[in-house]
mmCIF file with all atom_site columns, C-alpha atoms in Angstrom:
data_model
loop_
_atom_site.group_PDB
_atom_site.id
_atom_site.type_symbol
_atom_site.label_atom_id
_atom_site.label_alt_id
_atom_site.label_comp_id
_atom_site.label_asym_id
_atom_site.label_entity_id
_atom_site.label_seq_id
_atom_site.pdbx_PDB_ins_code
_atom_site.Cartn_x
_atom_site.Cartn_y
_atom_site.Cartn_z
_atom_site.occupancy
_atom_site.B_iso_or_equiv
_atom_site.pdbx_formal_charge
_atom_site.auth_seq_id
_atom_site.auth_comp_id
_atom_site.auth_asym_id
_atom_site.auth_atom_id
_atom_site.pdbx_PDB_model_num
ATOM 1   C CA . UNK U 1 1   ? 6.134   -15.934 10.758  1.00 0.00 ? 22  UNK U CA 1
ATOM 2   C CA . UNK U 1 2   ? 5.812   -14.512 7.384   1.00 0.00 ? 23  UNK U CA 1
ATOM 3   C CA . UNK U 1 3   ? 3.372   -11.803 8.834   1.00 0.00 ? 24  UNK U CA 1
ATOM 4   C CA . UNK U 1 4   ? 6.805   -10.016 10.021  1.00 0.00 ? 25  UNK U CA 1
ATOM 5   C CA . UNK U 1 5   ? 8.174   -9.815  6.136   1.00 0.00 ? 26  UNK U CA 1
ATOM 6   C CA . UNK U 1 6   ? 4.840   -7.773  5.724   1.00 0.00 ? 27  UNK U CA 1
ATOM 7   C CA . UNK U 1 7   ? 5.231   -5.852  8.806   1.00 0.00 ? 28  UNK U CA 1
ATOM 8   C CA . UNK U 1 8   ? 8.774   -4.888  7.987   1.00 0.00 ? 29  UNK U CA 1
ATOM 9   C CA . UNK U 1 9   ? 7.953   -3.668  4.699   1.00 0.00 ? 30  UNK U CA 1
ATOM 10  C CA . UNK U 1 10  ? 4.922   -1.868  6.022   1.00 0.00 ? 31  UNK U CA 1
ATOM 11  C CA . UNK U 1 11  ? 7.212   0.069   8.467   1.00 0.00 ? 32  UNK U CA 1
ATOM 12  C CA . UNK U 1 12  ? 9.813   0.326   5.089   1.00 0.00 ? 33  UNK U CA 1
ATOM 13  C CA . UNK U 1 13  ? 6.978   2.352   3.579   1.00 0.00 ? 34  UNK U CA 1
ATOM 14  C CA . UNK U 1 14  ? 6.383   4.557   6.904   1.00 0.00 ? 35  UNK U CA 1
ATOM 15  C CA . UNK U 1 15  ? 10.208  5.508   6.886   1.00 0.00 ? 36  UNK U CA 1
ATOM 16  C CA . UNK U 1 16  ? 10.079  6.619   3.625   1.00 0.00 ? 37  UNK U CA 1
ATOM 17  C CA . UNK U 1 17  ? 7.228   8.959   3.805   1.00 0.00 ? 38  UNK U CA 1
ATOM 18  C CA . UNK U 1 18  ? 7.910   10.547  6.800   1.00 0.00 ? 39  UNK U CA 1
ATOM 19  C CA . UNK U 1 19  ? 11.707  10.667  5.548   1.00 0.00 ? 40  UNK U CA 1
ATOM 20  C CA . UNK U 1 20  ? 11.623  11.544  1.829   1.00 0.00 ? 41  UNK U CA 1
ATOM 21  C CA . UNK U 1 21  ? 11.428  15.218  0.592   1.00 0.00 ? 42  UNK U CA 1
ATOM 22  C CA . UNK U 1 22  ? 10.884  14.126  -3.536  1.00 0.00 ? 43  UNK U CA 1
ATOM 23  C CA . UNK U 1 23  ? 7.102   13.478  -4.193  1.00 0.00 ? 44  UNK U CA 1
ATOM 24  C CA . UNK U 1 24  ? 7.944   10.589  -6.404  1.00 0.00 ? 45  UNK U CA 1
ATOM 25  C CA . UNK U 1 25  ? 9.683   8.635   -3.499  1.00 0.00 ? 46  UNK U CA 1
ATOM 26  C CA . UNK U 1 26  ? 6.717   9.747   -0.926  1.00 0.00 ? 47  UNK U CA 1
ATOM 27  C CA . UNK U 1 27  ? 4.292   7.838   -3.874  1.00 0.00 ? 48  UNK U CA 1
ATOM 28  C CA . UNK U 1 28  ? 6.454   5.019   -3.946  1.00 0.00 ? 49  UNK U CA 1
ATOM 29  C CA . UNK U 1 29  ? 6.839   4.733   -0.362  1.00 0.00 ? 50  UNK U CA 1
ATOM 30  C CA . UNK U 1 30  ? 2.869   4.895   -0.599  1.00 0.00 ? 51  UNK U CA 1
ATOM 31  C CA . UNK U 1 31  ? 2.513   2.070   -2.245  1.00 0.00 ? 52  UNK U CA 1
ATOM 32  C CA . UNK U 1 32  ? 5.141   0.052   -0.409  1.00 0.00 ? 53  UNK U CA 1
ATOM 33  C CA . UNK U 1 33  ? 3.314   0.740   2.820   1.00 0.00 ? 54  UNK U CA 1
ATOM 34  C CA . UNK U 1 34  ? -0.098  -0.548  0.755   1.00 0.00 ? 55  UNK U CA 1
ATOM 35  C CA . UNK U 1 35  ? 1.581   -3.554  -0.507  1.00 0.00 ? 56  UNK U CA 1
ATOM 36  C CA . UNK U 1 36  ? 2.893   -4.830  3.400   1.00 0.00 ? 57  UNK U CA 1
ATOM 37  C CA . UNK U 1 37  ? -0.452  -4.190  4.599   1.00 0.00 ? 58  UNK U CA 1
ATOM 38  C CA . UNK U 1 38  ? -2.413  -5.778  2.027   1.00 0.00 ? 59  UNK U CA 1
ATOM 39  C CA . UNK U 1 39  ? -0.050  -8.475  2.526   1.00 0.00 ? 60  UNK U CA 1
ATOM 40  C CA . UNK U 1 40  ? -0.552  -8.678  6.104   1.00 0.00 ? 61  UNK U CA 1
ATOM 41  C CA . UNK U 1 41  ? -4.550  -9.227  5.738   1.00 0.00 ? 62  UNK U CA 1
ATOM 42  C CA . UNK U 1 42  ? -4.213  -11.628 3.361   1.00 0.00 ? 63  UNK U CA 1
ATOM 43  C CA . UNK U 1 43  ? -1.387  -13.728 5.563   1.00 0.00 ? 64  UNK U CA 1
ATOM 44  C CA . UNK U 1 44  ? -3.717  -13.036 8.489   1.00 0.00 ? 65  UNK U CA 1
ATOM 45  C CA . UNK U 1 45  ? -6.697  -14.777 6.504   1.00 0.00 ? 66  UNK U CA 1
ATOM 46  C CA . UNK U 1 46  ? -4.865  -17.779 5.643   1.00 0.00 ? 67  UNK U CA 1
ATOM 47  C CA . UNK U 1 47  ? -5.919  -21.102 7.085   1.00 0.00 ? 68  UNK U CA 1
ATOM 48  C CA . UNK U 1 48  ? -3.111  -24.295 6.442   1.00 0.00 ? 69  UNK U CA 1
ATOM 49  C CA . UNK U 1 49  ? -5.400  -26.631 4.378   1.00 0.00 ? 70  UNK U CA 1
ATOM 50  C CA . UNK U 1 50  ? -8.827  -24.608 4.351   1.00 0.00 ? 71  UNK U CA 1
ATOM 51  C CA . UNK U 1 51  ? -11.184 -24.539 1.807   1.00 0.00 ? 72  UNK U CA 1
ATOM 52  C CA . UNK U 1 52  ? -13.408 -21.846 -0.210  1.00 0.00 ? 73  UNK U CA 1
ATOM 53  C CA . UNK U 1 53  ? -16.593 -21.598 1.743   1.00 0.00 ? 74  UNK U CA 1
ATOM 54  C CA . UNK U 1 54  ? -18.889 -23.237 -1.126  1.00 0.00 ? 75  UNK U CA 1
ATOM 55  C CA . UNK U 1 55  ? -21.669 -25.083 0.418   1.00 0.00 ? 76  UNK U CA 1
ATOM 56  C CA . UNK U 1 56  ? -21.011 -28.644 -1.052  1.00 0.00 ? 77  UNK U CA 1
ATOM 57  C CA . UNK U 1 57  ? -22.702 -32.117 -0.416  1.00 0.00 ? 78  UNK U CA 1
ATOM 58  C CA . UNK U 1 58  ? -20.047 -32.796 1.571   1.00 0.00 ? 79  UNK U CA 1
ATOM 59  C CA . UNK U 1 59  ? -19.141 -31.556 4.783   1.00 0.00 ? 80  UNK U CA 1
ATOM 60  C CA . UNK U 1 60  ? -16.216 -29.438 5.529   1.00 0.00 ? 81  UNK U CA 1
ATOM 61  C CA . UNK U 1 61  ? -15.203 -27.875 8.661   1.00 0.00 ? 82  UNK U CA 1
ATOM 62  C CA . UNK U 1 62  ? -12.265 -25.931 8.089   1.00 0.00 ? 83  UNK U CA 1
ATOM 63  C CA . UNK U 1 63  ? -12.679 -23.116 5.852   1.00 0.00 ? 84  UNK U CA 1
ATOM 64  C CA . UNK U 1 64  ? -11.179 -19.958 4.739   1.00 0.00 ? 85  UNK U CA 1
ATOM 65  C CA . UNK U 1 65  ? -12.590 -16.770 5.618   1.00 0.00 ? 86  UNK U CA 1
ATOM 66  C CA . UNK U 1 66  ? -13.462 -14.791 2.232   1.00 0.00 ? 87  UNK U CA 1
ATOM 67  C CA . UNK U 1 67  ? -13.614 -11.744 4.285   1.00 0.00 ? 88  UNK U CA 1
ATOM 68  C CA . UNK U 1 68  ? -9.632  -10.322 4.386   1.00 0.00 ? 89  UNK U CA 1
ATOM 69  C CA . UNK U 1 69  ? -9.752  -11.544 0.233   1.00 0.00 ? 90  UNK U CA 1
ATOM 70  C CA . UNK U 1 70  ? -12.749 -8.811  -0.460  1.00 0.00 ? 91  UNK U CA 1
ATOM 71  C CA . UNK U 1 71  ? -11.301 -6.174  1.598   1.00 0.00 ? 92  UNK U CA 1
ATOM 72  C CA . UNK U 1 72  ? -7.660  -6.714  -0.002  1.00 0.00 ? 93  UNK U CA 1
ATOM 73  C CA . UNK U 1 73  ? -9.218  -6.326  -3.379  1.00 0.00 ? 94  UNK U CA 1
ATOM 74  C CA . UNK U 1 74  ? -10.987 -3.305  -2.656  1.00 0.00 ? 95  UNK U CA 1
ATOM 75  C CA . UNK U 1 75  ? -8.254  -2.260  -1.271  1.00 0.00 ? 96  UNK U CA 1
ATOM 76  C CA . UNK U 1 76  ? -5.578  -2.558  -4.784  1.00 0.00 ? 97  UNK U CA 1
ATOM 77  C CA . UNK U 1 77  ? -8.245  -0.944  -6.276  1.00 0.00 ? 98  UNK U CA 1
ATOM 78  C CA . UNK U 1 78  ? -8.284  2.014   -4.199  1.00 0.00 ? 99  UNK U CA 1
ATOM 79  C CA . UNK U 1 79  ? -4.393  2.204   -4.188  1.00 0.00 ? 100 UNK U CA 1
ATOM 80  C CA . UNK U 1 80  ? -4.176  2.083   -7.905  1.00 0.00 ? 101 UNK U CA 1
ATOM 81  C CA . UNK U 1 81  ? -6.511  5.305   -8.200  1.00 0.00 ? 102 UNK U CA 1
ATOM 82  C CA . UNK U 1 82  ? -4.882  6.836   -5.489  1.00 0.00 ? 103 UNK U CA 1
ATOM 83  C CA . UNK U 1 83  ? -1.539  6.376   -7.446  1.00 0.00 ? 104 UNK U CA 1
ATOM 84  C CA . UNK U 1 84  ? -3.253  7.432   -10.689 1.00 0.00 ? 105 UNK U CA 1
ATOM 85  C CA . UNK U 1 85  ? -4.539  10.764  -8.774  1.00 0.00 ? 106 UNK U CA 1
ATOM 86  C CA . UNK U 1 86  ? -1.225  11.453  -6.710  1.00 0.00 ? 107 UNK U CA 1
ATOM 87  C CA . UNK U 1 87  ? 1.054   10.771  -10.260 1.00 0.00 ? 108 UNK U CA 1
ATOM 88  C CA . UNK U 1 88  ? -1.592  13.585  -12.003 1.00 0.00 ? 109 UNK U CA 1
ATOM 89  C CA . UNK U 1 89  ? -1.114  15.832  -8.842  1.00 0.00 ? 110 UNK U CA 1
ATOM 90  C CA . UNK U 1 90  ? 2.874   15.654  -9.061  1.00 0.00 ? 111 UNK U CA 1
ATOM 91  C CA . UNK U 1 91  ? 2.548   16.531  -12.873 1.00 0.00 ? 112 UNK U CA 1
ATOM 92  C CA . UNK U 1 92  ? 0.521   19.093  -12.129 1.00 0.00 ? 113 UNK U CA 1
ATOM 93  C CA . UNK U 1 93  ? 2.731   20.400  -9.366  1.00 0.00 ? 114 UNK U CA 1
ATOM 94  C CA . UNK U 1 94  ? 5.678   19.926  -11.709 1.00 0.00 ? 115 UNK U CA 1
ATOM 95  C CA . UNK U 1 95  ? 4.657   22.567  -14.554 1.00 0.00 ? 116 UNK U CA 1
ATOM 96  C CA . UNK U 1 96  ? 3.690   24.677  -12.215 1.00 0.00 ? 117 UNK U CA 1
ATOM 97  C CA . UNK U 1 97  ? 6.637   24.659  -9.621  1.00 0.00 ? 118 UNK U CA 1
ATOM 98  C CA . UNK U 1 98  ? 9.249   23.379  -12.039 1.00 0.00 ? 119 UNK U CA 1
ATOM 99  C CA . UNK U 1 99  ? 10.209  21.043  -9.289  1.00 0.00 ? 120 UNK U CA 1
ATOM 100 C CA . UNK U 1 100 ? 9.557   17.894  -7.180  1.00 0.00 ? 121 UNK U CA 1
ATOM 101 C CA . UNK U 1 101 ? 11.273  18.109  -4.329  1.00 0.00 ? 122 UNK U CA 1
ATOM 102 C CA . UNK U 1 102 ? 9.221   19.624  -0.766  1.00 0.00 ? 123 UNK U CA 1
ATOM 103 C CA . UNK U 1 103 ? 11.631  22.399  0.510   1.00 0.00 ? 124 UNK U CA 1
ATOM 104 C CA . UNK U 1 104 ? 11.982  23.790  -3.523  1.00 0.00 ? 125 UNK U CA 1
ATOM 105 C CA . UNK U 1 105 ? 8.130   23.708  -3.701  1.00 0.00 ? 126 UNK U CA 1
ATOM 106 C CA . UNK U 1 106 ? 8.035   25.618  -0.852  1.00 0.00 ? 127 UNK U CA 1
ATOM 107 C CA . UNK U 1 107 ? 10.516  27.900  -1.538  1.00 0.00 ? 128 UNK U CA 1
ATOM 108 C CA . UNK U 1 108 ? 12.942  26.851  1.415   1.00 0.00 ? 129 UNK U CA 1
ATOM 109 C CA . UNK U 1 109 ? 14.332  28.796  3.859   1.00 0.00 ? 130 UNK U CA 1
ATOM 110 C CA . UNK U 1 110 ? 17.479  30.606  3.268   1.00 0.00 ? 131 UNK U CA 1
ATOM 111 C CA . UNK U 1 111 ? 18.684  31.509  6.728   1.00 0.00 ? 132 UNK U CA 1
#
């Protein structure tokens, strides 16, 4: 039931890139859309009452898949250098432009 929290602010982070014209906001939005997925795969990988799959003496049947864990991990990790890179590219395209925003970078159309 949570898994719909996740979703929802997955699609929160969709809206916001394909709605925002200010690079910050389209980073942020990023990063929202990163944290609801990430959140998904790790709500997806939950088992009620599961344990870590260390083989012990004794015997356990219901474990929790490590799988969804190592992939989420990887996964921060990649988002925090993507945010690292895309922050350096909007400085970068700050100096140069002297502005943030899509249609000023562009130069906009005045019709």
């Amino acid at each position: 039931m949570i898994q719909y929290l996740f979703l929802a602010l997955l699609f929160v982070g969709i809206y916001g890139l394909l709605s925002s014209k200010n690079l910050i906001k389209m980073l942020i939005s990023l990063n929202l859309l990163e944290l609801g997925l990430n959140l998904f795969i790790i709500s997806i990988g939950y088992v009620k009452g599961g344990n870590a799959p260390i083989i012990t003496l004794e015997s356990v049947s219901n474990y929790v898949d490590p799988l969804p864990q190592a992939l989420v991990l990887t996964a921060i990790v990649i988002g925090f250098g993507t945010t690292a890179l895309g922050l350096a590219f909007i400085r970068k395209v700050y100096f140069e432009k002297g502005s943030i925003e899509i249609d000023e970078i562009r130069g906009g159309s005045d019709d």
